[in-house]
PDB file of C-alpha atoms in Angstrom:
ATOM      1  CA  UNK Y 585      15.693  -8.272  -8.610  1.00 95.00           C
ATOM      2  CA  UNK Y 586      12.835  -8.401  -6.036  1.00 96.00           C
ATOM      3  CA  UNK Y 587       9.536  -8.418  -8.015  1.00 98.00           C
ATOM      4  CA  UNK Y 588       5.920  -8.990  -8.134  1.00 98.00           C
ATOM      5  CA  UNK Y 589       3.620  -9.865 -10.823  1.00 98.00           C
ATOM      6  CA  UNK Y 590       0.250  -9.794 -10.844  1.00 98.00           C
ATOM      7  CA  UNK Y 591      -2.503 -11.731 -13.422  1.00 98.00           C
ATOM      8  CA  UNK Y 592      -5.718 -12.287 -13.690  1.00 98.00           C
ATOM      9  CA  UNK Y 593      -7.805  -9.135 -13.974  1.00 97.00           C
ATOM     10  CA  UNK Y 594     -10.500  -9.040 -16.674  1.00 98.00           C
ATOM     11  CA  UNK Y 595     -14.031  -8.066 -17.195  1.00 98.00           C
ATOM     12  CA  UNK Y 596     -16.455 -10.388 -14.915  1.00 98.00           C
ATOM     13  CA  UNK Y 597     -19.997  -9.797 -14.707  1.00 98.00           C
ATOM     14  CA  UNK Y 598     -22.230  -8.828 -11.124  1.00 98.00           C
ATOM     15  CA  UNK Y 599     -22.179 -11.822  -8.873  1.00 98.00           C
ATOM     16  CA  UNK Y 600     -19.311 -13.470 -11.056  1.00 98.00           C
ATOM     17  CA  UNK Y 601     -15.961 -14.786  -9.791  1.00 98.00           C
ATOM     18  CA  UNK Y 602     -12.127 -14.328 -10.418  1.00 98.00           C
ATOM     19  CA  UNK Y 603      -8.843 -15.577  -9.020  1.00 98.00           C
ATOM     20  CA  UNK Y 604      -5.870 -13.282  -8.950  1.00 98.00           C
ATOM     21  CA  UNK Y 605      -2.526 -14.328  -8.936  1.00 98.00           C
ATOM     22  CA  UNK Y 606       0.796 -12.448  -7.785  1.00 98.00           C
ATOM     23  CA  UNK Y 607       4.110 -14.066  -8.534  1.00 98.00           C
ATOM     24  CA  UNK Y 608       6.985 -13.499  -6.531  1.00 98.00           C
ATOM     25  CA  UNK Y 609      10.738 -13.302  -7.483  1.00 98.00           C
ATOM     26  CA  UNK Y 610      14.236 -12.505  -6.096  1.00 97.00           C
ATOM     27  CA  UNK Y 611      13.608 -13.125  -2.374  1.00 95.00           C
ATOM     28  CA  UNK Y 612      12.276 -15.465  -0.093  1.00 95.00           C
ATOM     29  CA  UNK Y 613       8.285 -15.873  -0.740  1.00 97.00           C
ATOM     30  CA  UNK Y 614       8.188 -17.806   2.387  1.00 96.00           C
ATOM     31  CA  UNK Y 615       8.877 -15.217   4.774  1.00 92.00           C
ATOM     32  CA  UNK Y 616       7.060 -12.479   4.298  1.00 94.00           C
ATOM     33  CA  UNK Y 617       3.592 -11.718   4.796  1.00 94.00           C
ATOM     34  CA  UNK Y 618       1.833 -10.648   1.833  1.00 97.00           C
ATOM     35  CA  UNK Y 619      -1.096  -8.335   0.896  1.00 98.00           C
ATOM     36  CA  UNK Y 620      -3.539  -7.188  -1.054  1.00 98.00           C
ATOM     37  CA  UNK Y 621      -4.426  -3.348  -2.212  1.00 98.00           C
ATOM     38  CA  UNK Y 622      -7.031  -2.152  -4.345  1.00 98.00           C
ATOM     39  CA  UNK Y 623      -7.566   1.103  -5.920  1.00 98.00           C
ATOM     40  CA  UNK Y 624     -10.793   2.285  -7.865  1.00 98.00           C
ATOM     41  CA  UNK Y 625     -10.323   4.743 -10.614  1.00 96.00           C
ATOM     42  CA  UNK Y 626      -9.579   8.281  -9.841  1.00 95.00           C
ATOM     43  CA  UNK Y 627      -9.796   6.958  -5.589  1.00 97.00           C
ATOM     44  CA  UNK Y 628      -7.485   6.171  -3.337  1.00 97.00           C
ATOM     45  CA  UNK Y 629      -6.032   2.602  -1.813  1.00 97.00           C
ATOM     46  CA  UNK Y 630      -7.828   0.476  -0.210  1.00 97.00           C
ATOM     47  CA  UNK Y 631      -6.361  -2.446   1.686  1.00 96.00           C
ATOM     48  CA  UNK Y 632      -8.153  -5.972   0.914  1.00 97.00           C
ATOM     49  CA  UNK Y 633      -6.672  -8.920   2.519  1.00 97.00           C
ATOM     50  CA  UNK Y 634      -3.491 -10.016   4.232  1.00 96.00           C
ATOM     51  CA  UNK Y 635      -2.094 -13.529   4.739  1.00 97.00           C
ATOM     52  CA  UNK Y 636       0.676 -14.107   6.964  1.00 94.00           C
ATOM     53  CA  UNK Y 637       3.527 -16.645   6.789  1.00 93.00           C
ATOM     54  CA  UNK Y 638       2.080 -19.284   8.877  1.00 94.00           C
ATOM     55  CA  UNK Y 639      -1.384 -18.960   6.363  1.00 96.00           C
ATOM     56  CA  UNK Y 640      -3.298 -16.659   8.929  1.00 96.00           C
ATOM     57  CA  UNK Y 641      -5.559 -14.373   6.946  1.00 97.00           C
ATOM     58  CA  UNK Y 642      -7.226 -11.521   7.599  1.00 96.00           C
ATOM     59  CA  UNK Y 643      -9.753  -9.127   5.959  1.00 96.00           C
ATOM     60  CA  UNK Y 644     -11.739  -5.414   6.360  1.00 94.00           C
ATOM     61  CA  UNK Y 645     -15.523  -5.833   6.641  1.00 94.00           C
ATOM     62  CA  UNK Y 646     -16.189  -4.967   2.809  1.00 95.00           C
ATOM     63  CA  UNK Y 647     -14.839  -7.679   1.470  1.00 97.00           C
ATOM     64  CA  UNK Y 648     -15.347 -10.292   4.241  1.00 97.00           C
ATOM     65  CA  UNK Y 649     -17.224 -13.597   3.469  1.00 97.00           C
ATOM     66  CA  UNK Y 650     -16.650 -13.163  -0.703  1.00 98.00           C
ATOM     67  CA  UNK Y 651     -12.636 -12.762  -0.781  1.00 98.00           C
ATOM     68  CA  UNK Y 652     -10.322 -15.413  -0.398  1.00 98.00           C
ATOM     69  CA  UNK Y 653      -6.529 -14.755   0.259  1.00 98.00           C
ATOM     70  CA  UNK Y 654      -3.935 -17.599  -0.200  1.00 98.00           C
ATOM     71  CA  UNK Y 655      -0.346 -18.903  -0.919  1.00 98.00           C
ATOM     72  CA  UNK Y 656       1.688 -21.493  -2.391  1.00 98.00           C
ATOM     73  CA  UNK Y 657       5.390 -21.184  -0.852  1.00 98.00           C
ATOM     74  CA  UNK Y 658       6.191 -23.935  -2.898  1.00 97.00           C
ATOM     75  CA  UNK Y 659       5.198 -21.589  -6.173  1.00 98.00           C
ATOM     76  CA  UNK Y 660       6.474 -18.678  -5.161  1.00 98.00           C
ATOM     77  CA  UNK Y 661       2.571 -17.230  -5.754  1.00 98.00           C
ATOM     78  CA  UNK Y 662      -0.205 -15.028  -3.780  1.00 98.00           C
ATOM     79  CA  UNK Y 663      -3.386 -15.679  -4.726  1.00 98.00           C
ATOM     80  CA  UNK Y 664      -7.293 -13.701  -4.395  1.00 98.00           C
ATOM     81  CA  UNK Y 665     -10.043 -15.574  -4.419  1.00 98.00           C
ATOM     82  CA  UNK Y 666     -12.953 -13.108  -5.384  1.00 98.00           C
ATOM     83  CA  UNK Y 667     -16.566 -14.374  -5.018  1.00 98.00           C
ATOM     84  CA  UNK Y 668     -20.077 -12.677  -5.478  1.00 98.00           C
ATOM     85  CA  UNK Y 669     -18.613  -9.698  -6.979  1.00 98.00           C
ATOM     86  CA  UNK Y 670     -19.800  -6.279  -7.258  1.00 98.00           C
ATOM     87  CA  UNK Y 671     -19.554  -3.175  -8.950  1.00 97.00           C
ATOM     88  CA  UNK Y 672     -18.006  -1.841  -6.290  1.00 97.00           C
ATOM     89  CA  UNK Y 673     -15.221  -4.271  -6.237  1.00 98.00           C
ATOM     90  CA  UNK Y 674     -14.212  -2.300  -9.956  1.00 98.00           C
ATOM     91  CA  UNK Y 675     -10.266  -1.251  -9.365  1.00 98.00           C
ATOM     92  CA  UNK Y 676      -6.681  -2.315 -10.088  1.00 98.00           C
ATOM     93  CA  UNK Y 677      -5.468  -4.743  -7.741  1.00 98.00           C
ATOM     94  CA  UNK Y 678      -1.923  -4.340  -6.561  1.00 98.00           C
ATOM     95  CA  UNK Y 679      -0.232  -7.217  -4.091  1.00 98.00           C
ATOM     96  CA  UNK Y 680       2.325  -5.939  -1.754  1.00 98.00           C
ATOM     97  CA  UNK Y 681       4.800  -7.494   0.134  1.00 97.00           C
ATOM     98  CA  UNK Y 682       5.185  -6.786   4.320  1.00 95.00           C
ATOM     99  CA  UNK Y 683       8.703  -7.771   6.024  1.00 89.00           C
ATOM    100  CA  UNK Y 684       7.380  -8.502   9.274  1.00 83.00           C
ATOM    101  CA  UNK Y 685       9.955  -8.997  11.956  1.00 81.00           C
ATOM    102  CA  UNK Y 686      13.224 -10.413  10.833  1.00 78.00           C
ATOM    103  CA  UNK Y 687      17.242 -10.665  11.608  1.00 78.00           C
ATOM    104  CA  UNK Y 688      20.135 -10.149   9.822  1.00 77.00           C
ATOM    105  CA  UNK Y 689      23.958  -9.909  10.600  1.00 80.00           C
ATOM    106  CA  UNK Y 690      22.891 -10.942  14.043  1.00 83.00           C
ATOM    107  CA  UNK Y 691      20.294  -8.010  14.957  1.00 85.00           C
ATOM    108  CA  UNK Y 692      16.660  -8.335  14.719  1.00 85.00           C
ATOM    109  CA  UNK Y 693      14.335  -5.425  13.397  1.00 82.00           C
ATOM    110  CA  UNK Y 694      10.608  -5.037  12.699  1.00 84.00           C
ATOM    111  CA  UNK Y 695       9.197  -3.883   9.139  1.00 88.00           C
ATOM    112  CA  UNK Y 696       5.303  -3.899   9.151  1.00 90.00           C
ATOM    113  CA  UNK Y 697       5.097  -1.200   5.924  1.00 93.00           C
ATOM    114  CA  UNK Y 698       4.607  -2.686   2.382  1.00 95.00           C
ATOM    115  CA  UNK Y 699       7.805  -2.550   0.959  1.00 95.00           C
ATOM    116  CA  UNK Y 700       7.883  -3.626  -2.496  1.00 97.00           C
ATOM    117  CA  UNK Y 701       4.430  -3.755  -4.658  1.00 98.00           C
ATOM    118  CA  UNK Y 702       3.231  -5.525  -8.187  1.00 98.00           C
ATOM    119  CA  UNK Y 703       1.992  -3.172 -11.248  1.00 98.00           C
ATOM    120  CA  UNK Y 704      -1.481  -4.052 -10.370  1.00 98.00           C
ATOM    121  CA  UNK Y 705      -4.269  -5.971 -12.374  1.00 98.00           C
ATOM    122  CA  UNK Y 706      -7.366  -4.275 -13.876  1.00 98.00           C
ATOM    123  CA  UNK Y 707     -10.601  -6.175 -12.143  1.00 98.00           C
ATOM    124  CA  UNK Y 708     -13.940  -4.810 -14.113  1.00 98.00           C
ATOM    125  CA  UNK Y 709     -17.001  -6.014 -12.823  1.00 98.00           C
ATOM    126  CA  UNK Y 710     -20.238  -4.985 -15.103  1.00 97.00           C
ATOM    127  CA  UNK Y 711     -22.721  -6.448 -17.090  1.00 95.00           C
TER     128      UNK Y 711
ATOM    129  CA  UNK N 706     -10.564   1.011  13.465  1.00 89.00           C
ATOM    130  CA  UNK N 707      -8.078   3.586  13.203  1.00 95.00           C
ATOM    131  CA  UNK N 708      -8.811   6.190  10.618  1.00 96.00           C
ATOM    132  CA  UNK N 709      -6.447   8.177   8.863  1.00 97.00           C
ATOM    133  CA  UNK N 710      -7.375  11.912   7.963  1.00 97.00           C
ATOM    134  CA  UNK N 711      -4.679  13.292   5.354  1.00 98.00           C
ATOM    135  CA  UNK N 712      -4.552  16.900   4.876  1.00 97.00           C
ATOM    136  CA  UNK N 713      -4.796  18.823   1.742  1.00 97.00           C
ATOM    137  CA  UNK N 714      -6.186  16.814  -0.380  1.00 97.00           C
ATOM    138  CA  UNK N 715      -4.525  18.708  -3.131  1.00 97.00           C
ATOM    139  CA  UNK N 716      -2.002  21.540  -3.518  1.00 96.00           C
ATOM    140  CA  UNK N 717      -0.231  23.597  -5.860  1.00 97.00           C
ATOM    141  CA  UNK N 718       3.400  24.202  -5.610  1.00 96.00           C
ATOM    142  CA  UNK N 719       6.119  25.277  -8.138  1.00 96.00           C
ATOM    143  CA  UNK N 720       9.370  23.340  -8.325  1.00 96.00           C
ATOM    144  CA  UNK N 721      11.924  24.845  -5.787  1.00 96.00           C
ATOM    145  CA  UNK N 722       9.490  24.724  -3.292  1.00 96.00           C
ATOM    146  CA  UNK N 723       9.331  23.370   0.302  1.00 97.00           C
ATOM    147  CA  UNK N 724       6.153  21.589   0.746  1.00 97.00           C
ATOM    148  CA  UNK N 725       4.533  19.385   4.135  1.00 98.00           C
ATOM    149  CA  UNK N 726       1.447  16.797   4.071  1.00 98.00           C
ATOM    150  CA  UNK N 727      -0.054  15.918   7.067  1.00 98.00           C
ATOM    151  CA  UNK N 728      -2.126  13.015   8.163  1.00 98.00           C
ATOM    152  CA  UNK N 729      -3.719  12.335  11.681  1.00 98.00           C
ATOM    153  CA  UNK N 730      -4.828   9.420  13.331  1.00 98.00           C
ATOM    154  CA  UNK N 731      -8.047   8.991  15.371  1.00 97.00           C
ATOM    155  CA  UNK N 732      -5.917   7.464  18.120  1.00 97.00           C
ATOM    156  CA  UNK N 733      -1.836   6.934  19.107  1.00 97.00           C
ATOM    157  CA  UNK N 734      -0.038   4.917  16.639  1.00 96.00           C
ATOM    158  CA  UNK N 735       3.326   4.904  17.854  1.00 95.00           C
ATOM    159  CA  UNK N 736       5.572   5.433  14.864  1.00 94.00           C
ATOM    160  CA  UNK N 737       4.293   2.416  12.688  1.00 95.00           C
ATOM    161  CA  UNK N 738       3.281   4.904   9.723  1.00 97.00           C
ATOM    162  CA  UNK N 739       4.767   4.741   5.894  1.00 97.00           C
ATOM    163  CA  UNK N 740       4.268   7.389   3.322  1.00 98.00           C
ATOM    164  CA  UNK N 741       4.026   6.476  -0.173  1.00 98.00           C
ATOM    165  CA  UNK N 742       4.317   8.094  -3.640  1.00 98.00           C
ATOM    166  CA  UNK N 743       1.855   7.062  -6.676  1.00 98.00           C
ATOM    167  CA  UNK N 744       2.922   8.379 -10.453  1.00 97.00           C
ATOM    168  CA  UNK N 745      -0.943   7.922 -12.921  1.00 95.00           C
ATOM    169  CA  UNK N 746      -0.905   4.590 -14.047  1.00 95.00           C
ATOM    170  CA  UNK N 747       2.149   2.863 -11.417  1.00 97.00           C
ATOM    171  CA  UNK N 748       2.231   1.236  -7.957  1.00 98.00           C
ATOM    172  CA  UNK N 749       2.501   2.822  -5.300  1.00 98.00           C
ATOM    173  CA  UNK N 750       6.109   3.054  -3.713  1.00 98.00           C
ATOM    174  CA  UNK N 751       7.232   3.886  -0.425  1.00 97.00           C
ATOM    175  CA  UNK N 752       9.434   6.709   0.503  1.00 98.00           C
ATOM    176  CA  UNK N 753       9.443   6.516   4.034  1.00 97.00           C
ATOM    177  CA  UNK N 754       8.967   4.204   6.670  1.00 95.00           C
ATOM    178  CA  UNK N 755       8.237   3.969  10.703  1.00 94.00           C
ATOM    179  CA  UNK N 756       7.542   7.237  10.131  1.00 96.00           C
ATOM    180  CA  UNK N 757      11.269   9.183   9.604  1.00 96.00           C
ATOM    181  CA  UNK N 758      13.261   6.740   8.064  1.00 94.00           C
ATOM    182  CA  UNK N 759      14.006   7.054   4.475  1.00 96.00           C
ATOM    183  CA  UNK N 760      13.655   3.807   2.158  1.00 95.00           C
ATOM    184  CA  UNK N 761      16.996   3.529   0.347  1.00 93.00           C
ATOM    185  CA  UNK N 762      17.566   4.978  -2.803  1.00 96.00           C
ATOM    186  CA  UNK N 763      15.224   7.793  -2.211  1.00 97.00           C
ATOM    187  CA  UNK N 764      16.075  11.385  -2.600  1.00 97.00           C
ATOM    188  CA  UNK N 765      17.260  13.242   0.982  1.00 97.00           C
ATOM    189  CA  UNK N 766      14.824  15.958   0.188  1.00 98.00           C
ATOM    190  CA  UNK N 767      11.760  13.977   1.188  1.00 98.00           C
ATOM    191  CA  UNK N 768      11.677  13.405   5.065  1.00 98.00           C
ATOM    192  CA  UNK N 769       9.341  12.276   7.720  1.00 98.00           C
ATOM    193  CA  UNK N 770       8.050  13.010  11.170  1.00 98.00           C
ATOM    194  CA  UNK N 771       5.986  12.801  13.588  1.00 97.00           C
ATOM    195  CA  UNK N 772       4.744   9.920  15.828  1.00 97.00           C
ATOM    196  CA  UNK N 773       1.233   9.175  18.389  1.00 97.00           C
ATOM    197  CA  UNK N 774      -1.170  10.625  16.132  1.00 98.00           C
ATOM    198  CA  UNK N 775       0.258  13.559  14.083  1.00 98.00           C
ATOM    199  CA  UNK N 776       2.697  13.344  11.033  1.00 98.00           C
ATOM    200  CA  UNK N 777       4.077  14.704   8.040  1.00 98.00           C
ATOM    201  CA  UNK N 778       6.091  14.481   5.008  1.00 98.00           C
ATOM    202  CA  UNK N 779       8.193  17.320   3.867  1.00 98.00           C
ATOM    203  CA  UNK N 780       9.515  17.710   0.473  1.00 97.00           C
ATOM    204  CA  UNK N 781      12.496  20.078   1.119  1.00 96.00           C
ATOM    205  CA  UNK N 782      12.671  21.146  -2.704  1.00 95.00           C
ATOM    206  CA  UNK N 783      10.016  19.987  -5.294  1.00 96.00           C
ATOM    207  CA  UNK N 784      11.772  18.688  -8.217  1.00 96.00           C
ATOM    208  CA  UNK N 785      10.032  17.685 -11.509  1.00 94.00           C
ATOM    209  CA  UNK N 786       9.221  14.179 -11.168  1.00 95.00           C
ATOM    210  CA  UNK N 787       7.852  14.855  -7.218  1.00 96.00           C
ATOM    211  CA  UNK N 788       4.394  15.755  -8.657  1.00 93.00           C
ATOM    212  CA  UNK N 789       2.441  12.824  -8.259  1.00 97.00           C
ATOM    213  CA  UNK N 790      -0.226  11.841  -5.445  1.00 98.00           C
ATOM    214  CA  UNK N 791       0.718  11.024  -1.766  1.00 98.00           C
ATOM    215  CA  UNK N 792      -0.040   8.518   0.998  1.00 98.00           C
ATOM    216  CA  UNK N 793      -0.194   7.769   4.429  1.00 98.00           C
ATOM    217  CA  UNK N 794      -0.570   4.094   5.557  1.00 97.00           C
ATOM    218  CA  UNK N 795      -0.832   3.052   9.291  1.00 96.00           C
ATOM    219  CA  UNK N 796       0.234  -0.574  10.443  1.00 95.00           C
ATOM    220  CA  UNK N 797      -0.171   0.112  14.009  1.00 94.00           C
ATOM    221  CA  UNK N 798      -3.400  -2.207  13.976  1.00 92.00           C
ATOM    222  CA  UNK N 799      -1.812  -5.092  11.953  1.00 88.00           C
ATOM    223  CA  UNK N 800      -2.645  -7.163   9.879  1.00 85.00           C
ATOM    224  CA  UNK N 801      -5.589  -4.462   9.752  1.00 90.00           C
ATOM    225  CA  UNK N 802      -4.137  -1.474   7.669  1.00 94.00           C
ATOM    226  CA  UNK N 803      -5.617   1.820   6.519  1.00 95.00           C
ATOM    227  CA  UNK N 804      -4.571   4.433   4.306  1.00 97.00           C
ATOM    228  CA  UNK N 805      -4.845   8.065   4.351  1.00 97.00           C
ATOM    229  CA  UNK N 806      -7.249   9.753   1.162  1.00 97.00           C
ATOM    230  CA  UNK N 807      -4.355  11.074  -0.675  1.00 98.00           C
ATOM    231  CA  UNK N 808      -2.483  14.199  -1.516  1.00 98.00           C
ATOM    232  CA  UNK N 809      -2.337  15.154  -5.174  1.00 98.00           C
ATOM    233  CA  UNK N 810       0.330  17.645  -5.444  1.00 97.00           C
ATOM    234  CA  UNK N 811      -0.162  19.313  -8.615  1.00 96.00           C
ATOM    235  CA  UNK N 812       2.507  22.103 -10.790  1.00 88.00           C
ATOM    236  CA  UNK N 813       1.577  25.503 -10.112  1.00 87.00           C
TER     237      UNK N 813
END
């Protein structure tokens, strides 16, 4: 069974740091590029980070300069790196996996929608 | 960056009815658009993908179309468990995604 699993989320104060970890399961880690998504209570999804399979990461301007996205291939696990955090960064954090290109049975399609997602992990930043 | 307007952001509907959500783009974005359905307290999970194909194992009465900058889902006949809120998410600017604000489709 394809899954993710996320960990990590907890109650950090203002200017604090976390680490978030996503575990991956029943496919190949290796060849996908992963995400993350965030979504504040009662809002709607925001996207956070991306890494792809050759480590390339990218990021949207809020969160630019204080969030770290990684990998291990060799664990099977996503990781976020949150730095200098703020209220604002209060929301369940989901990671989400992105097919990319790829070929099988000797055609090649592209699949750049998140296919399969975690349950999310609560991130609470207050004092 | 590409924005995503998604229109209503809520409606009413009783089950047995045909319902359409709609999100624009602020430019062309081929056909590289998902829509996704979120139950209170679960992930998100996708229903459709490059913007008319149907992720396996969902039900044929949710369909997509659309492609440039206009789309929409259409839920032929709303069914119990299809009230829930709805999303749009572009990848036309990858790795640099955005999502649509959300349609919460409420029982009438």
């Amino acid at each position: 069974e394809v899954q993710l699993v996320e960990s990590g989320g907890g109650l950090v104060q203002p200017g604090g740091s976390l680490r978030l970890s996503c575990a991956a399961s029943g496919f190949t880690f290796s060849s996908y590029d992963m995400h993350w998504v965030r979504q504040a209570t009662g809002k709607g999804l925001e996207w956070v980070s991306a890494i792809g399979t050759a480590g390339d990461t990218y990021y949207p301007g809020s969160v630019k300069g204080r969030f770290t996205i990684s990998r291990e291939n060799a664990k099977n696990s996503l990781y976020l790196q949150m730095n200098s955090l703020r209220a604002g960064d209060t929301a369940v954090y989901y990671c989400a996996r992105v097919p990319g290109g790829y070929c099988s049975g000797g055609s090649c399609s592209s699949d750049y929608g998140m296919d399969v997602w975690g349950q999310g992990t609560t991130v609470t930043v207050s004092s | 960056d590409i924005q995503m307007t998604q229109s209503p952001s809520s409606l009413s509907a009783s089950v047995g009815d045909r319902v359409t959500i709609t999100c624009r783009a602020s430019q062309g974005i081929r056909n590289d658009l998902g829509w996704y359905q979120q139950k209170p307290g679960k992930a998100p999970k996708r229903l459709i993908y490059a913007a008319s194909s149907l992720q396996s194992g969902v039900p044929s009465r949710f369909s997509g179309s659309g492609s440039g900058t206009e789309f929409t889902l259409t839920i032929s006949s709303l069914q119990p468990e299809d009230f829930a809120t709805y999303y749009c998410l572009q990848h036309n600017s990858y790795p640099l995604y955005t999502f649509g604000q959300g349609t919460k489709l409420e029982i009438k």
